[in-house]
mmCIF file of C-alpha atoms in Angstrom:
data_model
loop_
_atom_site.group_PDB
_atom_site.id
_atom_site.type_symbol
_atom_site.label_atom_id
_atom_site.label_comp_id
_atom_site.label_asym_id
_atom_site.label_seq_id
_atom_site.Cartn_x
_atom_site.Cartn_y
_atom_site.Cartn_z
ATOM 1 C CA UNK R 1 -14.104 67.758 167.723
ATOM 2 C CA UNK R 2 -15.507 65.680 164.904
ATOM 3 C CA UNK R 3 -17.966 63.681 165.856
ATOM 4 C CA UNK R 4 -18.994 60.354 163.217
ATOM 5 C CA UNK R 5 -21.182 57.524 163.264
ATOM 6 C CA UNK R 6 -19.835 53.970 162.772
ATOM 7 C CA UNK R 7 -21.111 50.774 163.493
ATOM 8 C CA UNK R 8 -20.621 48.238 166.451
ATOM 9 C CA UNK R 9 -19.246 45.935 163.847
ATOM 10 C CA UNK R 10 -16.516 47.859 162.999
ATOM 11 C CA UNK R 11 -15.060 48.655 166.448
ATOM 12 C CA UNK R 12 -13.442 45.676 168.532
ATOM 13 C CA UNK R 13 -10.495 44.979 170.945
ATOM 14 C CA UNK R 14 -9.632 48.898 170.897
ATOM 15 C CA UNK R 15 -9.366 48.896 167.196
ATOM 16 C CA UNK R 16 -12.130 50.947 164.888
ATOM 17 C CA UNK R 17 -12.617 50.211 161.136
ATOM 18 C CA UNK R 18 -13.663 53.228 158.965
ATOM 19 C CA UNK R 19 -15.317 51.790 155.922
ATOM 20 C CA UNK R 20 -17.507 53.133 153.274
ATOM 21 C CA UNK R 21 -18.391 56.730 152.372
ATOM 22 C CA UNK R 22 -16.506 57.623 155.706
ATOM 23 C CA UNK R 23 -13.422 57.042 153.675
ATOM 24 C CA UNK R 24 -13.814 59.707 151.029
ATOM 25 C CA UNK R 25 -15.022 62.258 153.415
ATOM 26 C CA UNK R 26 -11.730 61.186 155.978
ATOM 27 C CA UNK R 27 -9.706 61.800 153.446
ATOM 28 C CA UNK R 28 -10.869 64.198 150.268
ATOM 29 C CA UNK R 29 -13.001 66.185 152.538
ATOM 30 C CA UNK R 30 -11.692 67.143 155.819
ATOM 31 C CA UNK R 31 -8.448 65.409 154.921
ATOM 32 C CA UNK R 32 -7.386 64.310 158.045
ATOM 33 C CA UNK R 33 -4.008 62.245 158.364
ATOM 34 C CA UNK R 34 -2.088 60.050 160.378
ATOM 35 C CA UNK R 35 -2.416 61.127 163.438
ATOM 36 C CA UNK R 36 -5.375 63.006 163.653
ATOM 37 C CA UNK R 37 -8.027 62.317 166.555
ATOM 38 C CA UNK R 38 -11.912 61.891 166.342
ATOM 39 C CA UNK R 39 -15.062 61.135 167.762
ATOM 40 C CA UNK R 40 -16.785 57.944 166.893
ATOM 41 C CA UNK R 41 -20.361 56.744 168.498
ATOM 42 C CA UNK R 42 -22.101 53.282 168.042
ATOM 43 C CA UNK R 43 -25.864 53.788 168.601
ATOM 44 C CA UNK R 44 -25.315 52.034 171.838
ATOM 45 C CA UNK R 45 -24.732 55.120 173.889
ATOM 46 C CA UNK R 46 -21.102 54.957 174.101
ATOM 47 C CA UNK R 47 -18.644 56.914 172.021
ATOM 48 C CA UNK R 48 -14.703 56.576 171.524
ATOM 49 C CA UNK R 49 -12.041 59.168 171.259
ATOM 50 C CA UNK R 50 -10.239 57.489 168.243
ATOM 51 C CA UNK R 51 -6.561 58.292 166.591
ATOM 52 C CA UNK R 52 -6.649 57.415 162.786
ATOM 53 C CA UNK R 53 -3.105 55.347 163.105
ATOM 54 C CA UNK R 54 -3.232 54.041 158.625
ATOM 55 C CA UNK R 55 -4.922 54.787 155.365
ATOM 56 C CA UNK R 56 -5.637 52.202 153.111
ATOM 57 C CA UNK R 57 -7.257 52.375 149.686
ATOM 58 C CA UNK R 58 -10.755 50.880 150.769
ATOM 59 C CA UNK R 59 -10.628 52.142 154.708
ATOM 60 C CA UNK R 60 -8.925 53.576 157.239
ATOM 61 C CA UNK R 61 -7.779 51.831 160.585
ATOM 62 C CA UNK R 62 -8.445 53.852 164.390
ATOM 63 C CA UNK R 63 -6.775 52.688 167.851
ATOM 64 C CA UNK R 64 -9.542 54.074 170.674
ATOM 65 C CA UNK R 65 -7.455 56.287 173.070
ATOM 66 C CA UNK R 66 -10.626 56.620 175.880
ATOM 67 C CA UNK R 67 -14.295 55.470 175.320
ATOM 68 C CA UNK R 68 -17.100 56.673 177.686
ATOM 69 C CA UNK R 69 -21.343 57.286 177.938
ATOM 70 C CA UNK R 70 -22.527 59.800 175.813
ATOM 71 C CA UNK R 71 -24.328 62.641 177.938
ATOM 72 C CA UNK R 72 -26.001 64.445 175.586
ATOM 73 C CA UNK R 73 -29.532 62.045 175.202
ATOM 74 C CA UNK R 74 -32.394 63.981 176.692
ATOM 75 C CA UNK R 75 -34.051 61.862 179.564
ATOM 76 C CA UNK R 76 -37.311 61.604 178.230
ATOM 77 C CA UNK R 77 -37.955 59.765 175.041
ATOM 78 C CA UNK R 78 -40.365 61.557 172.511
ATOM 79 C CA UNK R 79 -41.922 60.122 169.352
ATOM 80 C CA UNK R 80 -42.758 62.671 166.297
ATOM 81 C CA UNK R 81 -45.913 60.795 165.068
ATOM 82 C CA UNK R 82 -45.249 63.373 161.095
ATOM 83 C CA UNK R 83 -48.437 63.309 158.803
ATOM 84 C CA UNK R 84 -46.824 63.178 155.473
ATOM 85 C CA UNK R 85 -45.967 66.322 153.724
ATOM 86 C CA UNK R 86 -44.200 68.013 151.179
ATOM 87 C CA UNK R 87 -40.587 65.566 151.027
ATOM 88 C CA UNK R 88 -38.412 68.249 151.465
ATOM 89 C CA UNK R 89 -40.240 69.874 154.597
ATOM 90 C CA UNK R 90 -40.628 66.126 156.077
ATOM 91 C CA UNK R 91 -36.705 65.812 155.308
ATOM 92 C CA UNK R 92 -36.752 69.274 157.533
ATOM 93 C CA UNK R 93 -38.454 67.749 160.291
ATOM 94 C CA UNK R 94 -35.908 64.789 160.608
ATOM 95 C CA UNK R 95 -32.837 67.040 160.681
ATOM 96 C CA UNK R 96 -34.237 69.782 162.743
ATOM 97 C CA UNK R 97 -36.119 67.561 165.744
ATOM 98 C CA UNK R 98 -32.828 65.616 165.356
ATOM 99 C CA UNK R 99 -31.159 67.782 166.224
ATOM 100 C CA UNK R 100 -33.334 68.526 169.338
ATOM 101 C CA UNK R 101 -33.222 65.340 170.263
ATOM 102 C CA UNK R 102 -36.508 62.604 169.330
ATOM 103 C CA UNK R 103 -36.142 59.227 170.217
ATOM 104 C CA UNK R 104 -38.303 58.102 166.568
ATOM 105 C CA UNK R 105 -40.281 59.475 163.284
ATOM 106 C CA UNK R 106 -43.056 58.190 162.963
ATOM 107 C CA UNK R 107 -44.360 58.749 159.625
ATOM 108 C CA UNK R 108 -48.461 58.653 159.228
ATOM 109 C CA UNK R 109 -50.708 58.974 156.145
ATOM 110 C CA UNK R 110 -53.440 60.679 157.362
ATOM 111 C CA UNK R 111 -56.851 62.271 155.301
ATOM 112 C CA UNK R 112 -55.385 65.257 154.354
ATOM 113 C CA UNK R 113 -51.948 64.109 153.310
ATOM 114 C CA UNK R 114 -51.756 65.477 150.271
ATOM 115 C CA UNK R 115 -48.371 64.461 149.047
ATOM 116 C CA UNK R 116 -48.925 61.060 149.839
ATOM 117 C CA UNK R 117 -48.995 58.838 146.484
ATOM 118 C CA UNK R 118 -48.044 55.186 146.971
ATOM 119 C CA UNK R 119 -46.166 53.044 150.129
ATOM 120 C CA UNK R 120 -43.870 52.598 147.414
ATOM 121 C CA UNK R 121 -42.709 56.255 147.596
ATOM 122 C CA UNK R 122 -42.437 56.608 150.391
ATOM 123 C CA UNK R 123 -39.749 53.540 151.207
ATOM 124 C CA UNK R 124 -37.878 55.034 148.388
ATOM 125 C CA UNK R 125 -36.961 57.477 150.519
ATOM 126 C CA UNK R 126 -35.524 55.540 153.360
ATOM 127 C CA UNK R 127 -32.260 55.379 152.740
ATOM 128 C CA UNK R 128 -31.715 58.991 152.310
ATOM 129 C CA UNK R 129 -33.866 59.971 154.937
ATOM 130 C CA UNK R 130 -31.922 57.497 157.163
ATOM 131 C CA UNK R 131 -28.580 59.256 156.214
ATOM 132 C CA UNK R 132 -30.091 62.682 157.199
ATOM 133 C CA UNK R 133 -30.616 61.158 160.568
ATOM 134 C CA UNK R 134 -27.428 59.695 160.721
ATOM 135 C CA UNK R 135 -25.716 63.278 160.132
ATOM 136 C CA UNK R 136 -28.034 65.260 161.828
ATOM 137 C CA UNK R 137 -27.063 62.975 165.072
ATOM 138 C CA UNK R 138 -23.797 63.632 164.710
ATOM 139 C CA UNK R 139 -23.860 66.936 163.506
ATOM 140 C CA UNK R 140 -25.246 67.444 167.553
ATOM 141 C CA UNK R 141 -22.991 65.145 168.803
ATOM 142 C CA UNK R 142 -25.997 62.476 170.029
ATOM 143 C CA UNK R 143 -25.164 59.365 170.961
ATOM 144 C CA UNK R 144 -28.202 57.524 169.769
ATOM 145 C CA UNK R 145 -30.147 57.312 166.679
ATOM 146 C CA UNK R 146 -33.359 58.015 166.419
ATOM 147 C CA UNK R 147 -35.590 55.270 164.681
ATOM 148 C CA UNK R 148 -37.050 55.783 161.533
ATOM 149 C CA UNK R 149 -40.652 53.159 161.807
ATOM 150 C CA UNK R 150 -42.601 52.379 158.655
ATOM 151 C CA UNK R 151 -44.835 54.363 157.877
ATOM 152 C CA UNK R 152 -48.986 53.655 158.599
ATOM 153 C CA UNK R 153 -52.597 55.130 158.661
ATOM 154 C CA UNK R 154 -53.561 57.834 161.357
ATOM 155 C CA UNK R 155 -55.832 54.801 162.634
ATOM 156 C CA UNK R 156 -52.939 52.320 163.050
ATOM 157 C CA UNK R 157 -50.949 54.857 164.664
ATOM 158 C CA UNK R 158 -53.044 56.001 167.202
ATOM 159 C CA UNK R 159 -53.006 51.969 168.198
ATOM 160 C CA UNK R 160 -49.230 52.313 169.025
ATOM 161 C CA UNK R 161 -48.960 55.261 171.431
ATOM 162 C CA UNK R 162 -46.719 55.186 174.586
ATOM 163 C CA UNK R 163 -47.782 56.531 177.538
ATOM 164 C CA UNK R 164 -48.244 59.925 176.855
ATOM 165 C CA UNK R 165 -49.792 61.273 173.760
ATOM 166 C CA UNK R 166 -50.239 64.649 172.511
ATOM 167 C CA UNK R 167 -52.027 65.563 169.083
ATOM 168 C CA UNK R 168 -50.993 69.312 167.642
ATOM 169 C CA UNK R 169 -54.787 71.305 167.875
ATOM 170 C CA UNK R 170 -55.979 74.580 166.736
ATOM 171 C CA UNK R 171 -59.002 73.541 168.752
ATOM 172 C CA UNK R 172 -56.742 73.814 172.622
ATOM 173 C CA UNK R 173 -57.181 76.401 175.079
ATOM 174 C CA UNK R 174 -55.243 74.513 177.614
ATOM 175 C CA UNK R 175 -51.792 75.566 178.350
ATOM 176 C CA UNK R 176 -48.670 73.447 177.661
ATOM 177 C CA UNK R 177 -47.240 73.688 181.180
ATOM 178 C CA UNK R 178 -50.820 72.672 182.298
ATOM 179 C CA UNK R 179 -50.938 69.426 180.073
ATOM 180 C CA UNK R 180 -47.864 68.228 180.528
ATOM 181 C CA UNK R 181 -47.885 68.613 184.410
ATOM 182 C CA UNK R 182 -49.943 65.432 183.678
ATOM 183 C CA UNK R 183 -46.520 63.668 183.066
ATOM 184 C CA UNK R 184 -45.634 61.768 186.627
ATOM 185 C CA UNK R 185 -41.871 61.002 185.699
ATOM 186 C CA UNK R 186 -39.230 60.653 183.374
ATOM 187 C CA UNK R 187 -39.566 57.320 182.656
ATOM 188 C CA UNK R 188 -43.000 58.001 180.563
ATOM 189 C CA UNK R 189 -42.498 58.118 176.961
ATOM 190 C CA UNK R 190 -43.993 61.205 175.143
ATOM 191 C CA UNK R 191 -45.625 60.950 171.237
ATOM 192 C CA UNK R 192 -46.666 63.761 169.583
ATOM 193 C CA UNK R 193 -48.779 64.295 166.557
ATOM 194 C CA UNK R 194 -48.307 66.619 163.926
ATOM 195 C CA UNK R 195 -50.704 66.764 161.163
ATOM 196 C CA UNK R 196 -50.139 68.096 157.380
ATOM 197 C CA UNK R 197 -50.500 71.252 155.260
ATOM 198 C CA UNK R 198 -54.019 71.504 156.009
ATOM 199 C CA UNK R 199 -53.990 69.931 159.673
ATOM 200 C CA UNK R 200 -55.646 66.915 161.082
ATOM 201 C CA UNK R 201 -59.998 66.809 160.129
ATOM 202 C CA UNK R 202 -62.289 66.986 163.238
ATOM 203 C CA UNK R 203 -63.343 63.570 163.085
ATOM 204 C CA UNK R 204 -59.649 62.250 163.390
ATOM 205 C CA UNK R 205 -59.147 64.452 166.341
ATOM 206 C CA UNK R 206 -61.963 62.773 167.832
ATOM 207 C CA UNK R 207 -61.204 59.264 167.118
ATOM 208 C CA UNK R 208 -57.651 60.077 168.599
ATOM 209 C CA UNK R 209 -59.009 61.301 171.877
ATOM 210 C CA UNK R 210 -61.169 58.795 172.438
ATOM 211 C CA UNK R 211 -58.255 56.452 171.859
ATOM 212 C CA UNK R 212 -56.472 58.695 175.158
ATOM 213 C CA UNK R 213 -54.695 61.158 172.912
ATOM 214 C CA UNK R 214 -54.686 64.631 174.700
ATOM 215 C CA UNK R 215 -54.710 68.123 172.942
ATOM 216 C CA UNK R 216 -51.666 70.139 172.652
ATOM 217 C CA UNK R 217 -52.024 73.912 171.951
ATOM 218 C CA UNK R 218 -48.634 75.442 169.756
ATOM 219 C CA UNK R 219 -50.357 78.842 170.311
ATOM 220 C CA UNK R 220 -52.951 81.010 168.481
ATOM 221 C CA UNK R 221 -51.299 81.314 165.280
ATOM 222 C CA UNK R 222 -51.301 79.038 161.884
ATOM 223 C CA UNK R 223 -48.073 76.924 161.393
ATOM 224 C CA UNK R 224 -46.737 75.413 158.586
ATOM 225 C CA UNK R 225 -46.486 71.864 159.281
ATOM 226 C CA UNK R 226 -42.504 71.377 159.414
ATOM 227 C CA UNK R 227 -42.580 74.395 161.958
ATOM 228 C CA UNK R 228 -45.508 72.834 164.086
ATOM 229 C CA UNK R 229 -43.049 69.478 164.566
ATOM 230 C CA UNK R 230 -40.393 71.213 165.209
ATOM 231 C CA UNK R 231 -41.562 73.649 167.792
ATOM 232 C CA UNK R 232 -43.756 71.242 169.418
ATOM 233 C CA UNK R 233 -40.293 68.963 169.942
ATOM 234 C CA UNK R 234 -38.603 72.032 171.484
ATOM 235 C CA UNK R 235 -41.164 73.066 173.396
ATOM 236 C CA UNK R 236 -42.771 69.735 175.132
ATOM 237 C CA UNK R 237 -38.769 69.008 175.851
ATOM 238 C CA UNK R 238 -38.141 72.277 177.501
ATOM 239 C CA UNK R 239 -40.414 72.284 179.112
ATOM 240 C CA UNK R 240 -40.192 68.496 179.875
ATOM 241 C CA UNK R 241 -36.501 68.739 181.301
ATOM 242 C CA UNK R 242 -37.178 72.037 183.659
ATOM 243 C CA UNK R 243 -40.489 70.619 185.257
ATOM 244 C CA UNK R 244 -39.749 69.365 188.765
ATOM 245 C CA UNK R 245 -40.151 65.465 188.356
ATOM 246 C CA UNK R 246 -39.116 62.659 190.431
ATOM 247 C CA UNK R 247 -36.074 61.376 188.247
#
């Protein structure tokens, strides 16, 4: 069944209003009709089975048939601190890491962020990037939208890491499983720093380690920045969800 994000303000008293771009999508792309059923979620973790009841010029009215808590969210909160890379590659990271279950993205400006021109040029992309996050959340049938933080520089990012932070590094011989054994329980949030096309500088790695961030190895092969982010998200979440923890 199709899955769509609807803001909480449009869900009340057993009734749902579908407005904006979704009206065009429902009418002209998906060709829904009165009586068709969809699932909507409101970014609170709840989702609703909705029967489409009436089609007006600028909105569609639906009736809530059932509601329940979404069960597709990971137990762990993982944030990806992605150094700015080519915007099309950055968008691939947003899309795929959202599908995998990331809880937030923090765009960071590191020494080798060659695609960074100005803060304004990055912020201009935020409407598009948030649409990508919404569409990927809908596609993967999650119940919560990942947050997209304002961009910050590398040192600022290191100052607000959560309980357990990792930085992708080629200078790490420790197995991923061994690294993640240090995560005590599922209440811990995990942050993952991913470098730009040419990686983090030695000075950045040293600064991160001094701030309590641990090195993370993704193997001996050189990965593209977007591949590293997607791989790290998948590997770390898989290992955490399959280790023996006190839930």
